[in-house]
Amino acid sequence: GDMSNQIMLWDIQSGKLVRKMSESLGVFSVRFSADGRYLYTKSALTALSGISRWDVATGKQVSSLLIDDVFPVAGHDFYLYEEGTQLRDSKNQYFFEAAPASITCVELNKANNLIALGYDDGHVELRRFPSFELEKTYAHVQSRIAYLKFTQTELIYHACNGSTLVIHDLVEDKTYKEEFAPEIYRTEETGTGF
């Protein structure tokens, strides 16, 4: 998606355009649902009123969701409501209320039953999933958390100010902080990063 009002789906194996869809105003962000069936888009029009959900197979808009953001992770689509202070999954099985700070990103580690929540005030919470019981709080940056990622043994997060990368070793319970931001962090699972 881009500011030309077009959403384009490409086959990454062949490099061919599969489908074009149109959004009313430029597209700010695009995310696939956890199961790959839907595409979530946020545009200038929906930025204040929610997120559009598209059926990937047909290219048709299925619904407009009155939510702040969506985070498809580990088989769940987590929706943010109420200016980022309420988190629910798409099936309404899980609910968490965060206050006073707003959630900016979500990452789930199903293997260890952990969920990481990044906040607009720069702190990160590590919680048990699905109970949301607090395990630890990390406050290593002074800017909005823009990215969270679990590897097999680490929790990695990045501040929005672009100058701080934090790697927390979950096994040794040690934190490593770098005062720079690499353009790409390669993960073992996907080979891509931020």
PDB file of C-alpha atoms in Angstrom:
ATOM      1  CA  GLY A   1       0.000   0.000   0.000  1.00  0.00           C
ATOM      2  CA  ASP A   2       1.061   3.608  -0.579  1.00  0.00           C
ATOM      3  CA  MET A   3      -0.269   7.138  -0.904  1.00  0.00           C
ATOM      4  CA  SER A   4      -1.636   6.406  -4.430  1.00  0.00           C
ATOM      5  CA  ASN A   5      -4.734   4.793  -2.861  1.00  0.00           C
ATOM      6  CA  GLN A   6      -3.714   1.371  -4.188  1.00  0.00           C
ATOM      7  CA  ILE A   7      -3.149  -1.840  -2.253  1.00  0.00           C
ATOM      8  CA  MET A   8      -1.230  -4.360  -4.323  1.00  0.00           C
ATOM      9  CA  LEU A   9      -0.783  -8.044  -3.497  1.00  0.00           C
ATOM     10  CA  TRP A  10       2.289  -9.664  -5.018  1.00  0.00           C
ATOM     11  CA  ASP A  11       3.302 -13.310  -5.286  1.00  0.00           C
ATOM     12  CA  ILE A  12       6.759 -13.238  -3.719  1.00  0.00           C
ATOM     13  CA  GLN A  13       7.826 -16.479  -5.437  1.00  0.00           C
ATOM     14  CA  SER A  14       7.023 -15.361  -8.995  1.00  0.00           C
ATOM     15  CA  GLY A  15       7.263 -11.590  -8.460  1.00  0.00           C
ATOM     16  CA  LYS A  16       3.913 -11.140 -10.222  1.00  0.00           C
ATOM     17  CA  LEU A  17       1.102  -8.836  -9.220  1.00  0.00           C
ATOM     18  CA  VAL A  18      -1.834 -10.942  -7.982  1.00  0.00           C
ATOM     19  CA  ARG A  19      -4.442  -8.290  -7.197  1.00  0.00           C
ATOM     20  CA  LYS A  20      -5.037  -4.549  -6.847  1.00  0.00           C
ATOM     21  CA  MET A  21      -7.465  -3.079  -4.343  1.00  0.00           C
ATOM     22  CA  SER A  22      -8.406   0.552  -3.780  1.00  0.00           C
ATOM     23  CA  GLU A  23      -8.545   2.476  -0.513  1.00  0.00           C
ATOM     24  CA  SER A  24     -10.187   5.917  -0.292  1.00  0.00           C
ATOM     25  CA  LEU A  25      -7.089   7.781   0.860  1.00  0.00           C
ATOM     26  CA  GLY A  26      -3.414   6.765   0.946  1.00  0.00           C
ATOM     27  CA  VAL A  27      -2.479   3.594   2.806  1.00  0.00           C
ATOM     28  CA  PHE A  28      -0.376   4.119   5.961  1.00  0.00           C
ATOM     29  CA  SER A  29       0.055   0.497   7.031  1.00  0.00           C
ATOM     30  CA  VAL A  30      -0.710  -3.028   5.850  1.00  0.00           C
ATOM     31  CA  ARG A  31      -0.680  -6.260   7.890  1.00  0.00           C
ATOM     32  CA  PHE A  32      -1.805  -9.794   7.170  1.00  0.00           C
ATOM     33  CA  SER A  33      -3.996 -11.593   9.700  1.00  0.00           C
ATOM     34  CA  ALA A  34      -2.347 -14.369  11.690  1.00  0.00           C
ATOM     35  CA  ASP A  35      -4.028 -17.019   9.519  1.00  0.00           C
ATOM     36  CA  GLY A  36      -3.224 -15.181   6.250  1.00  0.00           C
ATOM     37  CA  ARG A  37      -6.892 -14.967   5.174  1.00  0.00           C
ATOM     38  CA  TYR A  38      -7.256 -11.226   5.703  1.00  0.00           C
ATOM     39  CA  LEU A  39      -5.309  -8.067   5.052  1.00  0.00           C
ATOM     40  CA  TYR A  40      -5.685  -5.155   7.477  1.00  0.00           C
ATOM     41  CA  THR A  41      -5.111  -1.630   6.155  1.00  0.00           C
ATOM     42  CA  LYS A  42      -5.027   1.781   7.793  1.00  0.00           C
ATOM     43  CA  SER A  43      -5.482   4.859   5.605  1.00  0.00           C
ATOM     44  CA  ALA A  44      -5.895   8.579   6.155  1.00  0.00           C
ATOM     45  CA  LEU A  45      -9.665   7.978   6.111  1.00  0.00           C
ATOM     46  CA  THR A  46      -9.626   5.052   8.550  1.00  0.00           C
ATOM     47  CA  ALA A  47      -6.870   6.448  10.790  1.00  0.00           C
ATOM     48  CA  LEU A  48      -9.491   8.227  12.878  1.00  0.00           C
ATOM     49  CA  SER A  49     -12.286   5.697  12.412  1.00  0.00           C
ATOM     50  CA  GLY A  50     -10.672   2.271  12.404  1.00  0.00           C
ATOM     51  CA  ILE A  51      -9.056  -0.282  10.128  1.00  0.00           C
ATOM     52  CA  SER A  52     -10.281  -1.907   6.926  1.00  0.00           C
ATOM     53  CA  ARG A  53     -10.234  -5.710   6.662  1.00  0.00           C
ATOM     54  CA  TRP A  54      -9.896  -7.289   3.202  1.00  0.00           C
ATOM     55  CA  ASP A  55     -10.422 -10.885   2.071  1.00  0.00           C
ATOM     56  CA  VAL A  56      -7.113 -11.905   0.457  1.00  0.00           C
ATOM     57  CA  ALA A  57      -8.743 -14.550  -1.798  1.00  0.00           C
ATOM     58  CA  THR A  58     -11.377 -12.222  -3.309  1.00  0.00           C
ATOM     59  CA  GLY A  59      -9.795  -8.793  -2.857  1.00  0.00           C
ATOM     60  CA  LYS A  60     -13.031  -7.439  -1.415  1.00  0.00           C
ATOM     61  CA  GLN A  61     -13.301  -5.298   1.689  1.00  0.00           C
ATOM     62  CA  VAL A  62     -15.017  -7.443   4.320  1.00  0.00           C
ATOM     63  CA  SER A  63     -15.447  -4.904   7.103  1.00  0.00           C
ATOM     64  CA  SER A  64     -14.319  -1.694   8.696  1.00  0.00           C
ATOM     65  CA  LEU A  65     -13.231  -2.301  12.273  1.00  0.00           C
ATOM     66  CA  LEU A  66     -13.526   0.488  14.837  1.00  0.00           C
ATOM     67  CA  ILE A  67     -10.163  -0.227  16.420  1.00  0.00           C
ATOM     68  CA  ASP A  68      -6.907   1.707  16.888  1.00  0.00           C
ATOM     69  CA  ASP A  69      -4.526  -0.943  15.542  1.00  0.00           C
ATOM     70  CA  VAL A  70      -4.105  -4.678  14.930  1.00  0.00           C
ATOM     71  CA  PHE A  71      -1.180  -6.986  15.737  1.00  0.00           C
ATOM     72  CA  PRO A  72      -1.265 -10.422  14.054  1.00  0.00           C
ATOM     73  CA  VAL A  73       1.100 -12.591  16.131  1.00  0.00           C
ATOM     74  CA  ALA A  74       1.451 -16.316  16.809  1.00  0.00           C
ATOM     75  CA  GLY A  75      -1.958 -17.363  15.503  1.00  0.00           C
ATOM     76  CA  HIS A  76      -3.897 -14.492  17.098  1.00  0.00           C
ATOM     77  CA  ASP A  77      -5.054 -11.133  15.782  1.00  0.00           C
ATOM     78  CA  PHE A  78      -4.859  -8.706  18.714  1.00  0.00           C
ATOM     79  CA  TYR A  79      -6.933  -5.528  18.423  1.00  0.00           C
ATOM     80  CA  LEU A  80      -6.236  -2.276  20.278  1.00  0.00           C
ATOM     81  CA  TYR A  81      -9.181  -0.137  21.452  1.00  0.00           C
ATOM     82  CA  GLU A  82      -9.671   3.042  23.467  1.00  0.00           C
ATOM     83  CA  GLU A  83      -6.557   4.881  22.279  1.00  0.00           C
ATOM     84  CA  GLY A  84      -4.383   1.817  22.833  1.00  0.00           C
ATOM     85  CA  THR A  85      -5.414   1.126  26.435  1.00  0.00           C
ATOM     86  CA  GLN A  86      -7.473  -2.032  25.746  1.00  0.00           C
ATOM     87  CA  LEU A  87      -6.217  -5.176  24.036  1.00  0.00           C
ATOM     88  CA  ARG A  88      -8.488  -7.989  22.797  1.00  0.00           C
ATOM     89  CA  ASP A  89      -8.015 -10.845  20.410  1.00  0.00           C
ATOM     90  CA  SER A  90     -10.293 -11.096  17.361  1.00  0.00           C
ATOM     91  CA  LYS A  91     -12.296 -13.938  18.930  1.00  0.00           C
ATOM     92  CA  ASN A  92     -12.858 -12.036  22.205  1.00  0.00           C
ATOM     93  CA  GLN A  93     -11.202 -14.816  24.213  1.00  0.00           C
ATOM     94  CA  TYR A  94      -8.525 -12.584  25.742  1.00  0.00           C
ATOM     95  CA  PHE A  95      -8.792  -9.093  27.203  1.00  0.00           C
ATOM     96  CA  PHE A  96      -6.275  -6.820  28.887  1.00  0.00           C
ATOM     97  CA  GLU A  97      -6.641  -3.230  30.046  1.00  0.00           C
ATOM     98  CA  ALA A  98      -3.498  -1.107  30.189  1.00  0.00           C
ATOM     99  CA  ALA A  99      -3.409   2.197  31.969  1.00  0.00           C
ATOM    100  CA  PRO A 100      -2.285   4.925  32.047  1.00  0.00           C
ATOM    101  CA  ALA A 101       0.111   4.402  29.086  1.00  0.00           C
ATOM    102  CA  SER A 102      -1.046   3.206  25.656  1.00  0.00           C
ATOM    103  CA  ILE A 103       0.117  -0.043  24.046  1.00  0.00           C
ATOM    104  CA  THR A 104       2.083   0.519  20.822  1.00  0.00           C
ATOM    105  CA  CYS A 105       3.099  -3.040  19.891  1.00  0.00           C
ATOM    106  CA  VAL A 106       2.477  -6.658  20.866  1.00  0.00           C
ATOM    107  CA  GLU A 107       4.516  -9.851  20.520  1.00  0.00           C
ATOM    108  CA  LEU A 108       3.489 -13.338  21.651  1.00  0.00           C
ATOM    109  CA  ASN A 109       5.767 -16.262  22.496  1.00  0.00           C
ATOM    110  CA  LYS A 110       3.421 -19.260  22.647  1.00  0.00           C
ATOM    111  CA  ALA A 111       6.214 -21.725  23.397  1.00  0.00           C
ATOM    112  CA  ASN A 112       6.902 -20.010  26.723  1.00  0.00           C
ATOM    113  CA  ASN A 113       3.383 -18.625  27.304  1.00  0.00           C
ATOM    114  CA  LEU A 114       4.665 -15.042  27.313  1.00  0.00           C
ATOM    115  CA  ILE A 115       3.280 -11.860  25.806  1.00  0.00           C
ATOM    116  CA  ALA A 116       5.347  -8.676  25.505  1.00  0.00           C
ATOM    117  CA  LEU A 117       3.634  -5.297  25.402  1.00  0.00           C
ATOM    118  CA  GLY A 118       5.446  -2.130  24.278  1.00  0.00           C
ATOM    119  CA  TYR A 119       4.109   1.243  25.439  1.00  0.00           C
ATOM    120  CA  ASP A 120       4.125   4.846  24.265  1.00  0.00           C
ATOM    121  CA  ASP A 121       6.086   5.969  27.343  1.00  0.00           C
ATOM    122  CA  GLY A 122       9.022   3.651  26.486  1.00  0.00           C
ATOM    123  CA  HIS A 123       8.510   0.753  28.877  1.00  0.00           C
ATOM    124  CA  VAL A 124       7.967  -2.908  27.988  1.00  0.00           C
ATOM    125  CA  GLU A 125       6.002  -5.414  30.033  1.00  0.00           C
ATOM    126  CA  LEU A 126       6.596  -9.143  29.915  1.00  0.00           C
ATOM    127  CA  ARG A 127       3.427 -10.969  30.984  1.00  0.00           C
ATOM    128  CA  ARG A 128       2.178 -14.555  31.232  1.00  0.00           C
ATOM    129  CA  PHE A 129      -0.250 -15.543  28.499  1.00  0.00           C
ATOM    130  CA  PRO A 130      -3.207 -15.950  28.615  1.00  0.00           C
ATOM    131  CA  SER A 131      -3.550 -14.701  32.219  1.00  0.00           C
ATOM    132  CA  PHE A 132      -1.656 -11.411  31.540  1.00  0.00           C
ATOM    133  CA  GLU A 133       0.010 -11.760  34.959  1.00  0.00           C
ATOM    134  CA  LEU A 134       2.977  -9.373  35.110  1.00  0.00           C
ATOM    135  CA  GLU A 135       6.398 -11.089  35.060  1.00  0.00           C
ATOM    136  CA  LYS A 136       8.764  -8.143  34.502  1.00  0.00           C
ATOM    137  CA  THR A 137       8.865  -4.507  33.481  1.00  0.00           C
ATOM    138  CA  TYR A 138      11.715  -3.067  31.427  1.00  0.00           C
ATOM    139  CA  ALA A 139      12.262   0.687  31.243  1.00  0.00           C
ATOM    140  CA  HIS A 140      15.436   1.099  29.195  1.00  0.00           C
ATOM    141  CA  VAL A 141      14.304   3.714  26.666  1.00  0.00           C
ATOM    142  CA  GLN A 142      12.695   7.145  26.850  1.00  0.00           C
ATOM    143  CA  SER A 143      10.699   6.947  23.629  1.00  0.00           C
ATOM    144  CA  ARG A 144       7.671   5.086  22.277  1.00  0.00           C
ATOM    145  CA  ILE A 145       8.335   1.379  21.667  1.00  0.00           C
ATOM    146  CA  ALA A 146       8.061   0.768  17.925  1.00  0.00           C
ATOM    147  CA  TYR A 147       9.073  -2.897  17.565  1.00  0.00           C
ATOM    148  CA  LEU A 148       9.071  -6.094  19.631  1.00  0.00           C
ATOM    149  CA  LYS A 149      10.336  -9.534  18.637  1.00  0.00           C
ATOM    150  CA  PHE A 150      10.920 -12.800  20.468  1.00  0.00           C
ATOM    151  CA  THR A 151      13.679 -15.136  19.317  1.00  0.00           C
ATOM    152  CA  GLN A 152      14.199 -18.519  20.981  1.00  0.00           C
ATOM    153  CA  THR A 153      16.083 -16.984  23.917  1.00  0.00           C
ATOM    154  CA  GLU A 154      15.685 -13.207  23.632  1.00  0.00           C
ATOM    155  CA  LEU A 155      13.217 -10.353  23.660  1.00  0.00           C
ATOM    156  CA  ILE A 156      14.307  -7.581  21.309  1.00  0.00           C
ATOM    157  CA  TYR A 157      12.779  -4.139  21.235  1.00  0.00           C
ATOM    158  CA  HIS A 158      13.428  -0.882  19.493  1.00  0.00           C
ATOM    159  CA  ALA A 159      12.484   2.690  20.378  1.00  0.00           C
ATOM    160  CA  CYS A 160      10.676   4.974  17.968  1.00  0.00           C
ATOM    161  CA  ASN A 161      13.403   7.618  18.286  1.00  0.00           C
ATOM    162  CA  GLY A 162      15.614   5.343  16.172  1.00  0.00           C
ATOM    163  CA  SER A 163      18.590   5.412  18.506  1.00  0.00           C
ATOM    164  CA  THR A 164      18.067   2.569  20.975  1.00  0.00           C
ATOM    165  CA  LEU A 165      17.993  -1.188  20.442  1.00  0.00           C
ATOM    166  CA  VAL A 166      17.524  -3.394  23.510  1.00  0.00           C
ATOM    167  CA  ILE A 167      18.149  -7.150  23.628  1.00  0.00           C
ATOM    168  CA  HIS A 168      17.063  -8.955  26.773  1.00  0.00           C
ATOM    169  CA  ASP A 169      18.421 -12.476  27.268  1.00  0.00           C
ATOM    170  CA  LEU A 170      15.487 -14.367  28.797  1.00  0.00           C
ATOM    171  CA  VAL A 171      17.634 -17.326  29.889  1.00  0.00           C
ATOM    172  CA  GLU A 172      20.349 -15.372  31.718  1.00  0.00           C
ATOM    173  CA  ASP A 173      18.035 -12.467  32.640  1.00  0.00           C
ATOM    174  CA  LYS A 174      20.522  -9.897  31.298  1.00  0.00           C
ATOM    175  CA  THR A 175      19.845  -6.783  29.242  1.00  0.00           C
ATOM    176  CA  TYR A 176      22.080  -5.419  26.496  1.00  0.00           C
ATOM    177  CA  LYS A 177      21.402  -1.889  25.272  1.00  0.00           C
ATOM    178  CA  GLU A 178      22.808  -0.382  22.094  1.00  0.00           C
ATOM    179  CA  GLU A 179      22.594   3.351  21.441  1.00  0.00           C
ATOM    180  CA  PHE A 180      22.172   3.067  17.693  1.00  0.00           C
ATOM    181  CA  ALA A 181      19.586   1.556  15.370  1.00  0.00           C
ATOM    182  CA  PRO A 182      20.673  -0.874  12.671  1.00  0.00           C
ATOM    183  CA  GLU A 183      18.670  -0.658   9.483  1.00  0.00           C
ATOM    184  CA  ILE A 184      17.866  -4.368   9.573  1.00  0.00           C
ATOM    185  CA  TYR A 185      17.855  -6.958  12.332  1.00  0.00           C
ATOM    186  CA  ARG A 186      17.730 -10.484  10.902  1.00  0.00           C
ATOM    187  CA  THR A 187      15.671 -13.011  12.798  1.00  0.00           C
ATOM    188  CA  GLU A 188      16.199 -16.751  12.584  1.00  0.00           C
ATOM    189  CA  GLU A 189      12.523 -17.433  11.860  1.00  0.00           C
ATOM    190  CA  THR A 190      11.778 -15.056   8.990  1.00  0.00           C
ATOM    191  CA  GLY A 191      15.104 -13.658   7.852  1.00  0.00           C
ATOM    192  CA  THR A 192      13.648 -10.144   7.951  1.00  0.00           C
ATOM    193  CA  GLY A 193      13.354  -7.393  10.473  1.00  0.00           C
ATOM    194  CA  PHE A 194      12.804  -3.704  10.964  1.00  0.00           C
TER     195      PHE A 194
END
